[in-house]
PDB file of C-alpha atoms in Angstrom:
ATOM      1  CA  ASN I   1       0.702  17.835 -10.217  1.00  0.00           C
ATOM      2  CA  ALA I   2      -2.337  15.774  -9.150  1.00  0.00           C
ATOM      3  CA  GLY I   3      -0.364  12.605  -8.368  1.00  0.00           C
ATOM      4  CA  VAL I   4      -2.468   9.442  -8.592  1.00  0.00           C
ATOM      5  CA  THR I   5      -6.187   9.885  -9.184  1.00  0.00           C
ATOM      6  CA  GLN I   6      -8.976   7.291  -9.289  1.00  0.00           C
ATOM      7  CA  THR I   7     -12.395   7.397 -10.889  1.00  0.00           C
ATOM      8  CA  PRO I   8     -15.055   6.865  -9.585  1.00  0.00           C
ATOM      9  CA  LYS I   9     -14.790   7.356  -5.812  1.00  0.00           C
ATOM     10  CA  PHE I  10     -17.856   5.231  -5.046  1.00  0.00           C
ATOM     11  CA  ARG I  11     -19.920   2.733  -7.002  1.00  0.00           C
ATOM     12  CA  VAL I  12     -22.727   0.304  -6.288  1.00  0.00           C
ATOM     13  CA  LEU I  13     -23.243  -2.589  -8.706  1.00  0.00           C
ATOM     14  CA  LYS I  14     -25.665  -5.459  -8.933  1.00  0.00           C
ATOM     15  CA  THR I  15     -24.344  -9.000  -9.268  1.00  0.00           C
ATOM     16  CA  GLY I  16     -23.424  -9.695 -12.875  1.00  0.00           C
ATOM     17  CA  GLN I  17     -22.942  -6.086 -13.931  1.00  0.00           C
ATOM     18  CA  SER I  18     -19.669  -4.880 -15.353  1.00  0.00           C
ATOM     19  CA  MET I  19     -17.623  -1.771 -14.747  1.00  0.00           C
ATOM     20  CA  THR I  20     -14.212  -0.223 -15.265  1.00  0.00           C
ATOM     21  CA  LEU I  21     -12.151   1.620 -12.690  1.00  0.00           C
ATOM     22  CA  LEU I  22      -9.745   4.230 -14.011  1.00  0.00           C
ATOM     23  CA  CYS I  23      -6.394   5.100 -12.494  1.00  0.00           C
ATOM     24  CA  ALA I  24      -4.395   8.027 -13.817  1.00  0.00           C
ATOM     25  CA  GLN I  25      -0.978   9.376 -12.818  1.00  0.00           C
ATOM     26  CA  ASP I  26       0.795  12.486 -14.012  1.00  0.00           C
ATOM     27  CA  MET I  27       4.247  11.681 -12.622  1.00  0.00           C
ATOM     28  CA  ASN I  28       5.520   9.781 -15.691  1.00  0.00           C
ATOM     29  CA  HIS I  29       5.810   6.617 -13.603  1.00  0.00           C
ATOM     30  CA  GLU I  30       6.610   3.329 -15.300  1.00  0.00           C
ATOM     31  CA  TYR I  31       5.009   0.954 -12.824  1.00  0.00           C
ATOM     32  CA  MET I  32       1.344   0.886 -11.848  1.00  0.00           C
ATOM     33  CA  TYR I  33      -0.568  -1.392  -9.492  1.00  0.00           C
ATOM     34  CA  TRP I  34      -4.088  -2.323  -8.461  1.00  0.00           C
ATOM     35  CA  TYR I  35      -4.695  -3.492  -4.872  1.00  0.00           C
ATOM     36  CA  ARG I  36      -7.832  -4.345  -2.976  1.00  0.00           C
ATOM     37  CA  GLN I  37      -8.249  -3.691   0.731  1.00  0.00           C
ATOM     38  CA  ASP I  38     -10.519  -5.815   2.888  1.00  0.00           C
ATOM     39  CA  PRO I  39     -10.868  -5.704   6.696  1.00  0.00           C
ATOM     40  CA  GLY I  40      -8.222  -7.836   8.387  1.00  0.00           C
ATOM     41  CA  MET I  41      -6.618  -8.755   5.056  1.00  0.00           C
ATOM     42  CA  GLY I  42      -4.379  -5.770   4.435  1.00  0.00           C
ATOM     43  CA  LEU I  43      -3.697  -4.853   0.827  1.00  0.00           C
ATOM     44  CA  ARG I  44      -3.646  -7.613  -1.740  1.00  0.00           C
ATOM     45  CA  LEU I  45      -2.239  -7.128  -5.225  1.00  0.00           C
ATOM     46  CA  ILE I  46      -4.669  -7.798  -8.077  1.00  0.00           C
ATOM     47  CA  HIS I  47      -2.679  -6.927 -11.214  1.00  0.00           C
ATOM     48  CA  TYR I  48       0.239  -4.714 -12.060  1.00  0.00           C
ATOM     49  CA  SER I  49       2.083  -3.226 -15.021  1.00  0.00           C
ATOM     50  CA  VAL I  50       5.791  -2.540 -15.521  1.00  0.00           C
ATOM     51  CA  GLY I  51       5.240  -0.340 -18.538  1.00  0.00           C
ATOM     52  CA  GLU I  52       2.891   0.748 -21.289  1.00  0.00           C
ATOM     53  CA  GLY I  53       1.341  -2.257 -23.018  1.00  0.00           C
ATOM     54  CA  THR I  54       2.365  -4.753 -20.308  1.00  0.00           C
ATOM     55  CA  THR I  55       0.367  -6.335 -17.494  1.00  0.00           C
ATOM     56  CA  ALA I  56       0.941  -9.127 -14.996  1.00  0.00           C
ATOM     57  CA  LYS I  57      -1.112 -11.039 -12.434  1.00  0.00           C
ATOM     58  CA  GLY I  58      -0.802 -10.422  -8.754  1.00  0.00           C
ATOM     59  CA  GLU I  59      -1.984 -12.377  -5.744  1.00  0.00           C
ATOM     60  CA  VAL I  60      -5.747 -12.224  -6.403  1.00  0.00           C
ATOM     61  CA  PRO I  61      -6.344 -11.736 -10.152  1.00  0.00           C
ATOM     62  CA  ASP I  62      -9.445 -13.900 -10.680  1.00  0.00           C
ATOM     63  CA  GLY I  63     -12.519 -11.996 -11.841  1.00  0.00           C
ATOM     64  CA  TYR I  64     -10.519  -8.938 -12.922  1.00  0.00           C
ATOM     65  CA  ASN I  65      -8.883  -7.755 -16.128  1.00  0.00           C
ATOM     66  CA  VAL I  66      -6.569  -4.823 -16.734  1.00  0.00           C
ATOM     67  CA  SER I  67      -5.202  -2.745 -19.569  1.00  0.00           C
ATOM     68  CA  ARG I  68      -2.350  -0.240 -19.872  1.00  0.00           C
ATOM     69  CA  LEU I  69      -2.786   1.287 -23.308  1.00  0.00           C
ATOM     70  CA  LYS I  70      -1.295   4.615 -22.251  1.00  0.00           C
ATOM     71  CA  LYS I  71       1.571   5.085 -19.816  1.00  0.00           C
ATOM     72  CA  GLN I  72      -0.419   7.390 -17.567  1.00  0.00           C
ATOM     73  CA  ASN I  73      -3.549   5.219 -17.288  1.00  0.00           C
ATOM     74  CA  PHE I  74      -4.202   1.800 -15.779  1.00  0.00           C
ATOM     75  CA  LEU I  75      -7.722   0.389 -16.071  1.00  0.00           C
ATOM     76  CA  LEU I  76      -9.233  -2.323 -13.878  1.00  0.00           C
ATOM     77  CA  GLY I  77     -12.262  -4.149 -15.258  1.00  0.00           C
ATOM     78  CA  LEU I  78     -14.855  -6.349 -13.629  1.00  0.00           C
ATOM     79  CA  GLU I  79     -16.687  -8.293 -16.342  1.00  0.00           C
ATOM     80  CA  SER I  80     -19.326  -9.879 -14.116  1.00  0.00           C
ATOM     81  CA  ALA I  81     -19.326  -8.457 -10.611  1.00  0.00           C
ATOM     82  CA  ALA I  82     -19.793 -10.716  -7.600  1.00  0.00           C
ATOM     83  CA  PRO I  83     -20.513  -9.823  -3.947  1.00  0.00           C
ATOM     84  CA  SER I  84     -17.015 -11.117  -3.069  1.00  0.00           C
ATOM     85  CA  GLN I  85     -15.618  -8.193  -5.047  1.00  0.00           C
ATOM     86  CA  THR I  86     -17.090  -5.704  -2.606  1.00  0.00           C
ATOM     87  CA  SER I  87     -13.975  -3.908  -1.434  1.00  0.00           C
ATOM     88  CA  VAL I  88     -11.952  -0.721  -1.514  1.00  0.00           C
ATOM     89  CA  TYR I  89      -9.685  -0.593  -4.537  1.00  0.00           C
ATOM     90  CA  PHE I  90      -6.426   1.322  -4.545  1.00  0.00           C
ATOM     91  CA  CYS I  91      -4.201   2.195  -7.432  1.00  0.00           C
ATOM     92  CA  ALA I  92      -0.513   2.973  -6.969  1.00  0.00           C
ATOM     93  CA  SER I  93       2.407   3.945  -9.150  1.00  0.00           C
ATOM     94  CA  ARG I  94       6.169   4.271  -8.924  1.00  0.00           C
ATOM     95  CA  ILE I  95       9.029   5.413 -11.068  1.00  0.00           C
ATOM     96  CA  ASP I  96      11.657   2.918 -12.212  1.00  0.00           C
ATOM     97  CA  ARG I  97      14.915   3.990 -10.604  1.00  0.00           C
ATOM     98  CA  GLY I  98      15.523   0.996  -8.389  1.00  0.00           C
ATOM     99  CA  ARG I  99      14.140  -1.306  -5.750  1.00  0.00           C
ATOM    100  CA  GLY I 100      13.947   1.482  -3.174  1.00  0.00           C
ATOM    101  CA  ASP I 101      11.405   3.474  -5.175  1.00  0.00           C
ATOM    102  CA  THR I 102       8.379   4.640  -3.230  1.00  0.00           C
ATOM    103  CA  GLN I 103       4.906   3.602  -4.360  1.00  0.00           C
ATOM    104  CA  TYR I 104       2.376   6.436  -4.338  1.00  0.00           C
ATOM    105  CA  PHE I 105      -1.281   5.665  -3.819  1.00  0.00           C
ATOM    106  CA  GLY I 106      -4.533   7.092  -5.085  1.00  0.00           C
ATOM    107  CA  PRO I 107      -7.477   7.938  -2.791  1.00  0.00           C
ATOM    108  CA  GLY I 108      -9.338   4.699  -3.474  1.00  0.00           C
ATOM    109  CA  THR I 109     -12.641   3.527  -4.972  1.00  0.00           C
ATOM    110  CA  ARG I 110     -15.249   2.008  -2.676  1.00  0.00           C
ATOM    111  CA  LEU I 111     -17.185  -0.651  -4.574  1.00  0.00           C
ATOM    112  CA  THR I 112     -20.251  -2.433  -3.287  1.00  0.00           C
ATOM    113  CA  VAL I 113     -21.716  -5.379  -5.182  1.00  0.00           C
ATOM    114  CA  LEU I 114     -25.246  -6.301  -4.174  1.00  0.00           C
TER     115      LEU I 114
ATOM    116  CA  ALA U   1       8.804 -15.394  -1.504  1.00  0.00           C
ATOM    117  CA  GLN U   2       8.630 -12.202   0.479  1.00  0.00           C
ATOM    118  CA  SER U   3       6.233 -11.655   3.374  1.00  0.00           C
ATOM    119  CA  VAL U   4       5.487  -9.244   6.170  1.00  0.00           C
ATOM    120  CA  ALA U   5       3.927  -9.847   9.573  1.00  0.00           C
ATOM    121  CA  GLN U   6       2.372  -7.236  11.820  1.00  0.00           C
ATOM    122  CA  PRO U   7       1.689  -9.215  14.990  1.00  0.00           C
ATOM    123  CA  GLU U   8      -0.657  -6.682  16.604  1.00  0.00           C
ATOM    124  CA  ASP U   9      -4.053  -5.848  15.114  1.00  0.00           C
ATOM    125  CA  GLN U  10      -4.488  -2.972  17.570  1.00  0.00           C
ATOM    126  CA  VAL U  11      -2.139  -0.829  19.640  1.00  0.00           C
ATOM    127  CA  ASN U  12      -3.428   1.562  22.281  1.00  0.00           C
ATOM    128  CA  VAL U  13      -1.236   4.259  23.783  1.00  0.00           C
ATOM    129  CA  ALA U  14      -1.805   7.342  25.898  1.00  0.00           C
ATOM    130  CA  GLU U  15      -1.085  10.727  24.398  1.00  0.00           C
ATOM    131  CA  GLY U  16       2.452  11.837  25.191  1.00  0.00           C
ATOM    132  CA  ASN U  17       3.738   8.291  25.683  1.00  0.00           C
ATOM    133  CA  PRO U  18       6.147   6.619  23.259  1.00  0.00           C
ATOM    134  CA  LEU U  19       4.613   4.292  20.694  1.00  0.00           C
ATOM    135  CA  THR U  20       5.883   1.228  18.843  1.00  0.00           C
ATOM    136  CA  VAL U  21       4.192  -0.586  15.979  1.00  0.00           C
ATOM    137  CA  LYS U  22       5.856  -3.906  15.211  1.00  0.00           C
ATOM    138  CA  CYS U  23       6.797  -5.406  11.868  1.00  0.00           C
ATOM    139  CA  THR U  24       8.814  -8.481  10.926  1.00  0.00           C
ATOM    140  CA  TYR U  25       9.684  -9.554   7.414  1.00  0.00           C
ATOM    141  CA  SER U  26      10.921 -12.482   5.373  1.00  0.00           C
ATOM    142  CA  VAL U  27      12.830 -12.076   2.096  1.00  0.00           C
ATOM    143  CA  SER U  28      15.359 -14.085   0.157  1.00  0.00           C
ATOM    144  CA  GLY U  29      17.691 -11.175  -0.545  1.00  0.00           C
ATOM    145  CA  ASN U  30      18.233  -7.700   0.831  1.00  0.00           C
ATOM    146  CA  PRO U  31      15.021  -6.099   2.077  1.00  0.00           C
ATOM    147  CA  TYR U  32      13.632  -2.728   1.085  1.00  0.00           C
ATOM    148  CA  LEU U  33      11.188  -1.811   3.854  1.00  0.00           C
ATOM    149  CA  PHE U  34       8.422   0.774   3.949  1.00  0.00           C
ATOM    150  CA  TRP U  35       5.871   2.172   6.380  1.00  0.00           C
ATOM    151  CA  TYR U  36       2.601   3.735   5.244  1.00  0.00           C
ATOM    152  CA  VAL U  37      -0.228   5.346   7.197  1.00  0.00           C
ATOM    153  CA  GLN U  38      -3.915   5.384   6.281  1.00  0.00           C
ATOM    154  CA  TYR U  39      -6.349   7.842   7.806  1.00  0.00           C
ATOM    155  CA  PRO U  40     -10.093   7.073   7.652  1.00  0.00           C
ATOM    156  CA  ASN U  41     -11.512   7.074   4.129  1.00  0.00           C
ATOM    157  CA  ARG U  42      -8.156   8.058   2.629  1.00  0.00           C
ATOM    158  CA  GLY U  43      -5.446   6.428   0.562  1.00  0.00           C
ATOM    159  CA  LEU U  44      -2.111   5.259   1.914  1.00  0.00           C
ATOM    160  CA  GLN U  45       0.493   7.907   2.670  1.00  0.00           C
ATOM    161  CA  PHE U  46       4.208   7.130   2.646  1.00  0.00           C
ATOM    162  CA  LEU U  47       5.944   7.626   6.019  1.00  0.00           C
ATOM    163  CA  LEU U  48       9.475   6.318   5.630  1.00  0.00           C
ATOM    164  CA  LYS U  49      11.636   3.634   4.076  1.00  0.00           C
ATOM    165  CA  TYR U  50      14.834   1.695   4.641  1.00  0.00           C
ATOM    166  CA  ILE U  51      17.021   0.983   1.642  1.00  0.00           C
ATOM    167  CA  THR U  52      20.552   0.769   3.020  1.00  0.00           C
ATOM    168  CA  GLY U  53      22.860   2.518   5.455  1.00  0.00           C
ATOM    169  CA  ASP U  54      21.913   3.748   8.901  1.00  0.00           C
ATOM    170  CA  ASN U  55      19.620   1.326  10.719  1.00  0.00           C
ATOM    171  CA  LEU U  56      17.564   4.180  12.195  1.00  0.00           C
ATOM    172  CA  VAL U  57      15.408   5.847   9.581  1.00  0.00           C
ATOM    173  CA  LYS U  58      13.576   9.111  10.198  1.00  0.00           C
ATOM    174  CA  GLY U  59      10.373   9.960   8.389  1.00  0.00           C
ATOM    175  CA  SER U  60       7.349  12.217   8.294  1.00  0.00           C
ATOM    176  CA  TYR U  61       5.395  13.528  11.313  1.00  0.00           C
ATOM    177  CA  GLY U  62       8.167  12.649  13.788  1.00  0.00           C
ATOM    178  CA  PHE U  63       8.088   8.925  13.105  1.00  0.00           C
ATOM    179  CA  GLU U  64      11.190   6.773  12.900  1.00  0.00           C
ATOM    180  CA  ALA U  65      11.875   3.091  12.336  1.00  0.00           C
ATOM    181  CA  GLU U  66      14.700   0.810  13.324  1.00  0.00           C
ATOM    182  CA  PHE U  67      15.971  -1.854  10.949  1.00  0.00           C
ATOM    183  CA  ASN U  68      17.280  -4.950  12.729  1.00  0.00           C
ATOM    184  CA  LYS U  69      18.713  -7.512  10.329  1.00  0.00           C
ATOM    185  CA  SER U  70      19.360 -10.235  12.898  1.00  0.00           C
ATOM    186  CA  GLN U  71      15.770 -10.085  14.157  1.00  0.00           C
ATOM    187  CA  THR U  72      14.343  -9.378  10.662  1.00  0.00           C
ATOM    188  CA  SER U  73      12.352  -6.527  12.120  1.00  0.00           C
ATOM    189  CA  PHE U  74      11.471  -2.967  11.149  1.00  0.00           C
ATOM    190  CA  HIS U  75       9.489  -1.486  14.044  1.00  0.00           C
ATOM    191  CA  LEU U  76       7.878   1.943  13.726  1.00  0.00           C
ATOM    192  CA  LYS U  77       8.400   4.312  16.667  1.00  0.00           C
ATOM    193  CA  LYS U  78       7.568   7.779  17.871  1.00  0.00           C
ATOM    194  CA  PRO U  79       8.856   9.306  21.135  1.00  0.00           C
ATOM    195  CA  SER U  80       5.621  11.113  22.029  1.00  0.00           C
ATOM    196  CA  ALA U  81       2.257  10.056  20.570  1.00  0.00           C
ATOM    197  CA  LEU U  82      -0.420  12.513  19.467  1.00  0.00           C
ATOM    198  CA  VAL U  83      -4.161  11.889  19.218  1.00  0.00           C
ATOM    199  CA  SER U  84      -3.838  12.813  15.538  1.00  0.00           C
ATOM    200  CA  ASP U  85      -1.511   9.794  15.045  1.00  0.00           C
ATOM    201  CA  SER U  86      -4.527   7.511  15.408  1.00  0.00           C
ATOM    202  CA  ALA U  87      -4.736   5.648  12.106  1.00  0.00           C
ATOM    203  CA  LEU U  88      -4.054   2.351  10.360  1.00  0.00           C
ATOM    204  CA  TYR U  89      -0.363   1.610   9.775  1.00  0.00           C
ATOM    205  CA  PHE U  90       1.025  -0.737   7.157  1.00  0.00           C
ATOM    206  CA  CYS U  91       4.483  -2.238   6.834  1.00  0.00           C
ATOM    207  CA  ALA U  92       5.616  -3.381   3.385  1.00  0.00           C
ATOM    208  CA  VAL U  93       8.632  -5.090   1.842  1.00  0.00           C
ATOM    209  CA  ARG U  94      10.220  -5.543  -1.548  1.00  0.00           C
ATOM    210  CA  ASP U  95      13.269  -7.720  -2.165  1.00  0.00           C
ATOM    211  CA  SER U  96      14.681  -7.916  -5.639  1.00  0.00           C
ATOM    212  CA  GLY U  97      13.998  -6.963  -9.198  1.00  0.00           C
ATOM    213  CA  ASN U  98      10.713  -5.408 -10.148  1.00  0.00           C
ATOM    214  CA  THR U  99       8.557  -7.140  -7.563  1.00  0.00           C
ATOM    215  CA  PRO U 100       5.632  -5.154  -6.167  1.00  0.00           C
ATOM    216  CA  LEU U 101       5.447  -4.222  -2.520  1.00  0.00           C
ATOM    217  CA  VAL U 102       3.987  -6.882  -0.240  1.00  0.00           C
ATOM    218  CA  PHE U 103       1.988  -5.464   2.640  1.00  0.00           C
ATOM    219  CA  GLY U 104       1.252  -6.635   6.148  1.00  0.00           C
ATOM    220  CA  LYS U 105      -2.329  -6.793   7.370  1.00  0.00           C
ATOM    221  CA  GLY U 106      -2.057  -3.477   9.150  1.00  0.00           C
ATOM    222  CA  THR U 107      -2.059  -2.305  12.760  1.00  0.00           C
ATOM    223  CA  ARG U 108      -4.666   0.091  14.053  1.00  0.00           C
ATOM    224  CA  LEU U 109      -3.113   2.666  16.377  1.00  0.00           C
ATOM    225  CA  SER U 110      -5.352   4.417  18.854  1.00  0.00           C
ATOM    226  CA  VAL U 111      -3.905   7.309  20.847  1.00  0.00           C
ATOM    227  CA  ILE U 112      -6.034   8.210  23.843  1.00  0.00           C
ATOM    228  CA  ALA U 113      -6.080  11.709  25.288  1.00  0.00           C
TER     229      ALA U 113
END
């Protein structure tokens, strides 16, 4: 049971390039989330999904797109990277048994946009 | 709308002394409160949560947290700090339905030997 995994761990992009971050979970969780972490800002929600085939916007969705084609995977896309998207990105998931469910986090992806 | 405040960016404590990391929240309904810890270059690890029942919640690594409804607080505590407790601590809240967790900005704990 690997829990929540993220690929890649590190990436450097040039402004305008595109990339996709992959999040995978093997816990059969319904809900999945993408957060970004910036110094002094805590974790801010980008997009989330309450089930396969569904997505919703979070607090800071601009410049990002997501897809949840399979229950175990949640992809985060940057179509045209900007320096403001330099951040550490965390994926999380939780089962759907109630509001007290714990969210479990992946190890993060450190992205630098030059 | 739900929100969380962690009023201290940094907390310093001597090894062996008790520690407290503060958290206050704002929700429209009943709160579901969580504490996470982040070690350098790692993801967030779950420490403990309050759902209902006893106001004192015990969690991993000897940490506990006290839920105070009248003060809308959920402070993290440990009776005797260890140098290995040095990390970034996040408080988070969820109120109703399927809403995602909302996190505070984090408090950096430094335990000095």
